[in-house]
Coordinates of C-alpha atoms in Angstrom, one line a residue:
X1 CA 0.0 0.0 0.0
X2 CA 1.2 3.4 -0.8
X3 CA 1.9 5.1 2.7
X4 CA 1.1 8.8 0.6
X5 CA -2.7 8.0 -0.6
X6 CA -3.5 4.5 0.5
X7 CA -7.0 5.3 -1.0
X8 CA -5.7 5.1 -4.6
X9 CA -5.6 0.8 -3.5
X10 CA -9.2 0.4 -2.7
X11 CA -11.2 -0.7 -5.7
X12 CA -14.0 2.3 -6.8
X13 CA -16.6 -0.4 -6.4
X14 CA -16.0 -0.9 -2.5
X15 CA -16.1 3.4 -2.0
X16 CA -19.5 3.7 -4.4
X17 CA -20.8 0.7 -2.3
X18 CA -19.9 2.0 1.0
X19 CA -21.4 5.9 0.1
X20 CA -24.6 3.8 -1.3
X21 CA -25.3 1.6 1.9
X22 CA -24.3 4.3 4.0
X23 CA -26.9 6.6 2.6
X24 CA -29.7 3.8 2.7
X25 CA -28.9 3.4 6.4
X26 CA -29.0 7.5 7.2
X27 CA -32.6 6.7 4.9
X28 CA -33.8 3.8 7.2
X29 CA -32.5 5.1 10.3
X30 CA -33.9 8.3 10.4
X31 CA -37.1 7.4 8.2
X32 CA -39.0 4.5 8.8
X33 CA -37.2 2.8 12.2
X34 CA -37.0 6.3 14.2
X35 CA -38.0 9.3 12.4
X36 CA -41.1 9.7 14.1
X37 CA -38.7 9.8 17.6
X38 CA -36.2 12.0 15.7
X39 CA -38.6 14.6 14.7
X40 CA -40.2 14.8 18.5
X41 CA -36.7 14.8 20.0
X42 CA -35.9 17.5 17.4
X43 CA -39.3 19.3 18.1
X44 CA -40.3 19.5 14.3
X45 CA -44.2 19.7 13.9
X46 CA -45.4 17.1 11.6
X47 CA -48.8 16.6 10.4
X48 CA -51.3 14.1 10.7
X49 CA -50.8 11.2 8.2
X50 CA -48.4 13.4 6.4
X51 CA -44.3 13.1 6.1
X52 CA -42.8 15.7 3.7
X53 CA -40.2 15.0 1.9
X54 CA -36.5 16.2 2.6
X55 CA -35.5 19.3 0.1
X56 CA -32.7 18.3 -2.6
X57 CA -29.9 20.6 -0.9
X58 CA -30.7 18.6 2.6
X59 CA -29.9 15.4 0.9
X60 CA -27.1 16.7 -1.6
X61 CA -25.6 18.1 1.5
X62 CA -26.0 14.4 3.6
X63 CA -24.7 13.1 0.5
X64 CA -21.3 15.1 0.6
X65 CA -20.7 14.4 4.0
X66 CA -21.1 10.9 3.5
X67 CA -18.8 10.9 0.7
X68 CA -16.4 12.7 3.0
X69 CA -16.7 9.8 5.7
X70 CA -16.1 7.5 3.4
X71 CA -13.0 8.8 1.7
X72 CA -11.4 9.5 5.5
X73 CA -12.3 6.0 6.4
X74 CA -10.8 4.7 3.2
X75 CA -7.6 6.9 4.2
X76 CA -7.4 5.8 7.4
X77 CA -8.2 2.0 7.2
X78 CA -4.5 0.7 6.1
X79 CA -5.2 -3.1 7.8
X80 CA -7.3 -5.5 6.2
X81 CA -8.7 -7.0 9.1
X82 CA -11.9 -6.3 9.9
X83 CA -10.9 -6.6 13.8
X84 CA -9.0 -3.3 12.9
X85 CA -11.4 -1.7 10.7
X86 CA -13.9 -1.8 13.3
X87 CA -11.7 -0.6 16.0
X88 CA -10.6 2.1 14.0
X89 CA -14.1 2.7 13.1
X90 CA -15.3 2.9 17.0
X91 CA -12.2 5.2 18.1
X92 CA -12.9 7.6 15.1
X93 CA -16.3 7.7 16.6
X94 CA -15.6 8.0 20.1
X95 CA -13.1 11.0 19.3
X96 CA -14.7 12.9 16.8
X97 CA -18.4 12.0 16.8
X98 CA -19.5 12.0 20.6
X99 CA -17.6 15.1 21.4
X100 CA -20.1 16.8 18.8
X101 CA -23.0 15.1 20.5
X102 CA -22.3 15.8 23.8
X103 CA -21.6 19.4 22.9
X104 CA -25.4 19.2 21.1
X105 CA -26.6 18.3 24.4
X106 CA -24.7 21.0 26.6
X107 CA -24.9 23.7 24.6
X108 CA -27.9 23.1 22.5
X109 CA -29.9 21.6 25.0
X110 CA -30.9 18.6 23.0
X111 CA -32.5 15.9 24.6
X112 CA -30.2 12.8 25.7
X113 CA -32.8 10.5 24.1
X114 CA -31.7 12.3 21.0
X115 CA -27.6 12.2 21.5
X116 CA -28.5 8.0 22.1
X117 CA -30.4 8.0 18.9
X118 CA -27.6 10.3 16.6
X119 CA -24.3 8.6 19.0
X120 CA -26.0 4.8 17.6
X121 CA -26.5 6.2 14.5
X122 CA -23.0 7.5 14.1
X123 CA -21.5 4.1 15.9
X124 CA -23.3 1.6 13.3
X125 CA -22.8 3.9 10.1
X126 CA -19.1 3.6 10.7
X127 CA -18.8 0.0 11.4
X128 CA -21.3 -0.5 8.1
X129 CA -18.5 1.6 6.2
X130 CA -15.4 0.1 7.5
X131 CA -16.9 -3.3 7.0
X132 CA -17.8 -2.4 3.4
X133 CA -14.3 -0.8 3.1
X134 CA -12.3 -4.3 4.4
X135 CA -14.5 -6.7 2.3
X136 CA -14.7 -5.3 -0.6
X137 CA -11.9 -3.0 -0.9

């Protein structure tokens, strides 16, 4: 592996796969499994019987950032175990991801409920990726 980009050795399929799956998760996660929760915890009205749909720039801009994620994750995955993937995946997380929550709770006085539903989200999306990323890549 070249120790300069390391991401020019992982095969395109395993980065279009991993932005794809991650994507469907954000979808799942925050539609049908707890976007009713989500939308309470984040105080959004929603209608009776109605769920709008999400305007192009929000999803464009969920997009980017996933492509982000998965290009750093790419960078920084240089072992091909999954035991290492993961761990990477989880300490990424734990540095970087929690921080952000907890500071959305302290500062922004969002609901715990809602940093347990974003930190679990955050946790599984990057274990999905890096386990994309060591499979396939």
């Amino acid at each position: 592996m070249d120790p300069i980009c390391p991401i020019t050795h992982t095969k395109i399929a395993a980065l279009g796969t991993a932005i794809a799956a991650s994507f469907i998760f954000g979808y799942v996660w925050y539609g049908p499994l707890f976007g009713k929760t989500w939308a309470g915890l984040m105080g959004f009205k929603m209608d009776a019987g109605k769920c709008g749909k999400p305007p192009i720039s929000s999803l464009l801009l969920t997009l980017l950032g996933t492509v982000f994620t998965v290009f750093v994750l790419a960078y920084l995955l240089k072992s091909n175990t999954s035991c290492c993937s993961v761990g990477t995946a989880f300490v990424l997380w734990l540095g970087f991801n929690v921080p952000i929550l907890f500071s959305s709770v302290s500062w922004e006085g969002r609901p715990l409920k809602l940093f347990a539903l974003n930190a679990a989200f955050y946790l599984l999306n990057l274990q999905l990726i890096a386990a994309i990323l060591t499979f396939l890549g």
